[in-house]
Amino acid sequence: VLGFGTFLFVHDVDDRQHRFLGYGATQGSGVGLSPTGTYVAWAYNQGPVVVESIDGSSEPVELDYGVNNFSGTRVRFLDDDHLLIVDAGGEVTLWDWRSREIVARAGTMSNVRGVHMDAAQGVLVLERYTNEAWVYEVSAQDGFKGPYIIGDTARLGILRPAPPNDVLLWSMQASNSKPREFTLDQLRSDMTVAEMDGLAVELTAGQAAPLAVDPLGRQYGVRWDGKSLELFIVQGKETLVSKAMPTNDINQILPSPQGDRFLTVFNRAGTVSVAMLDVDTLETQWSYATGVFN
């Protein structure tokens, strides 16, 4: 018996027969946690999607969502009763998972690169490999509204502003690495390309384009300070904290929803690793090697 891609190769020596046995396997992108931390959903490459309680107090529920390919499926909870399933092929469905019924459907034109969900604000963002994003308003009562399309975006994230600030989304243009911010009203207005370009913010001399922006609007990134590489967090033009880094191997930063910590994904010593850092001190809270490309 040995592994062969995503299958097992089984050889029966006595009968001189062999078989390839396929199996369902989870991916990191195929796991979703409910807002209250009560339920978890697992998406298998060839179906189904399974929802179960964290404490094992109820029987798992299987949703018959099978795709006969390895395109990758993302799952995100809207609330404890409703689950969003996004296939890399572009199909988006909102399920009442307890009754196994589809509440609403939406979609994009395939090539889904990433999925962002803010259940509190009812905002879903689909990133495409063509460097554009499709933004939806979503609720269990009204289904999907949108999409509101943002072009020429290399990175983006959902913000959670405090009044009177109503900026909902940040993005960074793929063509010039300039950050932009959008309100929900601007997204609803079907902005032109020129209007979107007009929102771009010029980076000051020595300022590096952010790898991420947290829900509070703080920018995270890596830059050269003239002597060494440093990890930094800035807000506006003020550097809140920075720390020298031994190498430029951080390729992804994921801030926590509360803005108190952030996850870094980096290539180091020939393996992909992750580390959780404190926002105020940039001290590492924990780290481990994943063993796979993230």
mmCIF file of C-alpha atoms in Angstrom, residues 40-217:
data_model
loop_
_atom_site.group_PDB
_atom_site.id
_atom_site.type_symbol
_atom_site.label_atom_id
_atom_site.label_comp_id
_atom_site.label_asym_id
_atom_site.label_seq_id
_atom_site.Cartn_x
_atom_site.Cartn_y
_atom_site.Cartn_z
ATOM 1 C CA VAL A 40 -17.519 23.667 13.035
ATOM 2 C CA ALA A 41 -18.035 22.865 9.356
ATOM 3 C CA TRP A 42 -15.671 20.651 7.345
ATOM 4 C CA ALA A 43 -15.591 20.762 3.539
ATOM 5 C CA TYR A 44 -14.298 17.668 1.794
ATOM 6 C CA ASN A 45 -12.881 17.982 -1.718
ATOM 7 C CA GLN A 46 -15.381 15.555 -3.221
ATOM 8 C CA GLY A 47 -18.198 16.202 -0.755
ATOM 9 C CA PRO A 48 -19.980 16.219 1.542
ATOM 10 C CA VAL A 49 -19.875 19.233 3.864
ATOM 11 C CA VAL A 50 -20.189 18.105 7.485
ATOM 12 C CA VAL A 51 -21.369 20.335 10.359
ATOM 13 C CA GLU A 52 -20.849 19.175 13.941
ATOM 14 C CA SER A 53 -20.933 20.609 17.443
ATOM 15 C CA ILE A 54 -17.614 21.380 19.097
ATOM 16 C CA ASP A 55 -18.495 19.520 22.298
ATOM 17 C CA GLY A 56 -20.046 16.534 20.526
ATOM 18 C CA SER A 57 -23.459 17.148 22.097
ATOM 19 C CA SER A 58 -25.325 16.568 18.807
ATOM 20 C CA GLU A 59 -25.018 14.278 15.818
ATOM 21 C CA PRO A 60 -23.060 15.578 12.788
ATOM 22 C CA VAL A 61 -25.141 16.812 9.850
ATOM 23 C CA GLU A 62 -24.037 16.006 6.307
ATOM 24 C CA LEU A 63 -24.931 18.415 3.483
ATOM 25 C CA ASP A 64 -25.000 16.780 0.079
ATOM 26 C CA TYR A 65 -22.585 19.199 -1.547
ATOM 27 C CA GLY A 66 -20.298 17.085 -3.696
ATOM 28 C CA VAL A 67 -18.074 18.264 -6.531
ATOM 29 C CA ASN A 68 -16.295 15.768 -8.733
ATOM 30 C CA ASN A 69 -13.078 17.737 -8.882
ATOM 31 C CA PHE A 70 -10.435 19.181 -6.604
ATOM 32 C CA SER A 71 -11.333 22.839 -7.020
ATOM 33 C CA GLY A 72 -11.447 23.541 -3.295
ATOM 34 C CA THR A 73 -14.485 24.471 -1.199
ATOM 35 C CA ARG A 74 -14.677 27.150 1.487
ATOM 36 C CA VAL A 75 -17.236 27.198 4.281
ATOM 37 C CA ARG A 76 -18.154 30.235 6.401
ATOM 38 C CA PHE A 77 -20.913 30.611 9.019
ATOM 39 C CA LEU A 78 -23.316 33.545 8.794
ATOM 40 C CA ASP A 79 -24.676 32.581 12.232
ATOM 41 C CA ASP A 80 -25.074 29.358 14.175
ATOM 42 C CA ASP A 81 -27.991 28.289 11.952
ATOM 43 C CA HIS A 82 -26.798 29.339 8.499
ATOM 44 C CA LEU A 83 -23.737 28.269 6.535
ATOM 45 C CA LEU A 84 -22.190 29.707 3.377
ATOM 46 C CA ILE A 85 -20.542 27.283 0.964
ATOM 47 C CA VAL A 86 -18.269 28.781 -1.708
ATOM 48 C CA ASP A 87 -16.794 26.597 -4.425
ATOM 49 C CA ALA A 88 -13.677 27.685 -6.305
ATOM 50 C CA GLY A 89 -15.733 27.170 -9.447
ATOM 51 C CA GLY A 90 -17.848 30.166 -8.440
ATOM 52 C CA GLU A 91 -21.047 28.783 -6.896
ATOM 53 C CA VAL A 92 -22.170 30.386 -3.609
ATOM 54 C CA THR A 93 -24.997 28.880 -1.548
ATOM 55 C CA LEU A 94 -26.513 29.880 1.798
ATOM 56 C CA TRP A 95 -27.820 26.881 3.753
ATOM 57 C CA ASP A 96 -30.093 26.355 6.702
ATOM 58 C CA TRP A 97 -27.833 23.460 7.605
ATOM 59 C CA ARG A 98 -30.074 21.923 10.249
ATOM 60 C CA SER A 99 -32.869 21.346 7.719
ATOM 61 C CA ARG A 100 -30.350 20.746 4.886
ATOM 62 C CA GLU A 101 -32.144 23.361 2.762
ATOM 63 C CA ILE A 102 -30.611 26.033 0.496
ATOM 64 C CA VAL A 103 -31.922 29.479 1.470
ATOM 65 C CA ALA A 104 -30.320 31.549 -1.317
ATOM 66 C CA ARG A 105 -27.850 31.315 -4.185
ATOM 67 C CA ALA A 106 -25.291 33.660 -5.697
ATOM 68 C CA GLY A 107 -22.018 33.295 -7.524
ATOM 69 C CA THR A 108 -19.134 34.675 -9.486
ATOM 70 C CA MET A 109 -17.449 33.705 -12.726
ATOM 71 C CA SER A 110 -15.192 30.979 -11.259
ATOM 72 C CA ASN A 111 -11.536 31.383 -10.233
ATOM 73 C CA VAL A 112 -12.226 32.104 -6.553
ATOM 74 C CA ARG A 113 -8.922 32.900 -4.838
ATOM 75 C CA GLY A 114 -10.102 33.827 -1.367
ATOM 76 C CA VAL A 115 -13.218 34.296 0.767
ATOM 77 C CA HIS A 116 -13.725 36.987 3.427
ATOM 78 C CA MET A 117 -16.757 36.942 5.711
ATOM 79 C CA ASP A 118 -17.850 39.319 8.456
ATOM 80 C CA ALA A 119 -20.922 37.767 10.034
ATOM 81 C CA ALA A 120 -21.553 40.754 12.341
ATOM 82 C CA GLN A 121 -21.841 43.173 9.394
ATOM 83 C CA GLY A 122 -23.320 40.672 6.940
ATOM 84 C CA VAL A 123 -20.592 41.190 4.335
ATOM 85 C CA LEU A 124 -19.140 38.519 2.034
ATOM 86 C CA VAL A 125 -16.186 39.201 -0.289
ATOM 87 C CA LEU A 126 -14.968 36.826 -3.006
ATOM 88 C CA GLU A 127 -11.465 37.388 -4.381
ATOM 89 C CA ARG A 128 -10.771 36.167 -7.910
ATOM 90 C CA TYR A 129 -7.468 35.216 -9.528
ATOM 91 C CA THR A 130 -8.142 37.941 -12.103
ATOM 92 C CA ASN A 131 -7.432 40.555 -9.389
ATOM 93 C CA GLU A 132 -10.993 41.663 -8.848
ATOM 94 C CA ALA A 133 -13.318 41.257 -5.886
ATOM 95 C CA TRP A 134 -17.073 40.682 -5.686
ATOM 96 C CA VAL A 135 -18.731 42.123 -2.575
ATOM 97 C CA TYR A 136 -22.129 40.891 -1.344
ATOM 98 C CA GLU A 137 -24.451 41.920 1.440
ATOM 99 C CA VAL A 138 -25.900 38.724 2.905
ATOM 100 C CA SER A 139 -28.558 37.893 5.487
ATOM 101 C CA ALA A 140 -30.690 34.888 6.354
ATOM 102 C CA GLN A 141 -33.843 36.921 5.652
ATOM 103 C CA ASP A 142 -32.959 38.623 2.355
ATOM 104 C CA GLY A 143 -30.311 36.337 0.895
ATOM 105 C CA PHE A 144 -27.708 38.096 -1.253
ATOM 106 C CA LYS A 145 -27.532 41.709 -2.453
ATOM 107 C CA GLY A 146 -24.920 42.626 -5.030
ATOM 108 C CA PRO A 147 -22.389 41.919 -6.281
ATOM 109 C CA TYR A 148 -20.477 45.180 -6.052
ATOM 110 C CA ILE A 149 -17.321 44.669 -8.086
ATOM 111 C CA ILE A 150 -13.869 46.106 -7.294
ATOM 112 C CA GLY A 151 -11.263 45.864 -10.046
ATOM 113 C CA ASP A 152 -7.460 45.752 -9.963
ATOM 114 C CA THR A 153 -7.006 44.525 -6.408
ATOM 115 C CA ALA A 154 -4.054 42.474 -5.177
ATOM 116 C CA ARG A 155 -5.071 42.357 -1.510
ATOM 117 C CA LEU A 156 -8.117 43.414 0.473
ATOM 118 C CA GLY A 157 -9.902 43.026 3.792
ATOM 119 C CA ILE A 158 -13.090 43.907 5.619
ATOM 120 C CA LEU A 159 -12.915 46.739 8.180
ATOM 121 C CA ARG A 160 -15.079 47.190 11.260
ATOM 122 C CA PRO A 161 -15.160 50.954 11.743
ATOM 123 C CA ALA A 162 -16.447 52.842 14.746
ATOM 124 C CA PRO A 163 -18.842 55.787 14.097
ATOM 125 C CA PRO A 164 -18.614 58.285 12.541
ATOM 126 C CA ASN A 165 -16.148 56.433 10.295
ATOM 127 C CA ASP A 166 -18.089 54.246 7.865
ATOM 128 C CA VAL A 167 -15.251 52.779 5.765
ATOM 129 C CA LEU A 168 -16.093 49.102 5.193
ATOM 130 C CA LEU A 169 -13.373 47.676 2.962
ATOM 131 C CA TRP A 170 -9.724 48.263 2.099
ATOM 132 C CA SER A 171 -7.939 47.067 -1.017
ATOM 133 C CA MET A 172 -4.533 47.463 -2.596
ATOM 134 C CA GLN A 173 -4.268 47.995 -6.326
ATOM 135 C CA ALA A 174 -2.369 45.303 -8.197
ATOM 136 C CA SER A 175 -0.905 47.721 -10.740
ATOM 137 C CA ASN A 176 0.719 50.217 -8.358
ATOM 138 C CA SER A 177 0.447 48.839 -4.763
ATOM 139 C CA LYS A 178 -1.607 51.845 -3.630
ATOM 140 C CA PRO A 179 -4.172 51.224 -0.868
ATOM 141 C CA ARG A 180 -7.817 52.285 -1.194
ATOM 142 C CA GLU A 181 -10.782 52.435 1.177
ATOM 143 C CA PHE A 182 -14.474 52.018 0.331
ATOM 144 C CA THR A 183 -17.710 52.760 2.153
ATOM 145 C CA LEU A 184 -20.749 50.557 1.581
ATOM 146 C CA ASP A 185 -22.543 53.465 -0.133
ATOM 147 C CA GLN A 186 -19.639 53.830 -2.553
ATOM 148 C CA LEU A 187 -19.733 50.119 -3.359
ATOM 149 C CA ARG A 188 -23.498 50.240 -3.918
ATOM 150 C CA SER A 189 -23.149 53.193 -6.305
ATOM 151 C CA ASP A 190 -21.510 51.097 -9.066
ATOM 152 C CA MET A 191 -18.338 53.205 -9.192
ATOM 153 C CA THR A 192 -16.419 53.635 -12.412
ATOM 154 C CA VAL A 193 -12.801 52.543 -12.778
ATOM 155 C CA ALA A 194 -11.711 56.180 -12.694
ATOM 156 C CA GLU A 195 -13.650 56.802 -9.469
ATOM 157 C CA MET A 196 -12.026 53.773 -7.844
ATOM 158 C CA ASP A 197 -8.577 54.890 -8.989
ATOM 159 C CA GLY A 198 -9.279 58.280 -7.438
ATOM 160 C CA LEU A 199 -9.537 56.669 -3.994
ATOM 161 C CA ALA A 200 -5.925 55.438 -4.134
ATOM 162 C CA VAL A 201 -3.633 56.836 -1.438
ATOM 163 C CA GLU A 202 -0.079 57.766 -2.367
ATOM 164 C CA LEU A 203 2.504 56.058 -0.197
ATOM 165 C CA THR A 204 4.977 58.482 1.336
ATOM 166 C CA ALA A 205 8.706 58.091 0.754
ATOM 167 C CA GLY A 206 10.015 55.030 2.565
ATOM 168 C CA GLN A 207 6.537 53.705 3.329
ATOM 169 C CA ALA A 208 6.008 50.080 2.274
ATOM 170 C CA ALA A 209 2.723 48.751 0.918
ATOM 171 C CA PRO A 210 0.867 46.813 3.639
ATOM 172 C CA LEU A 211 0.539 43.044 3.642
ATOM 173 C CA ALA A 212 -2.647 43.416 5.680
ATOM 174 C CA VAL A 213 -4.910 45.942 7.384
ATOM 175 C CA ASP A 214 -6.747 44.969 10.561
ATOM 176 C CA PRO A 215 -10.415 45.786 11.300
ATOM 177 C CA LEU A 216 -9.291 48.930 13.134
ATOM 178 C CA GLY A 217 -7.468 50.290 10.063
#
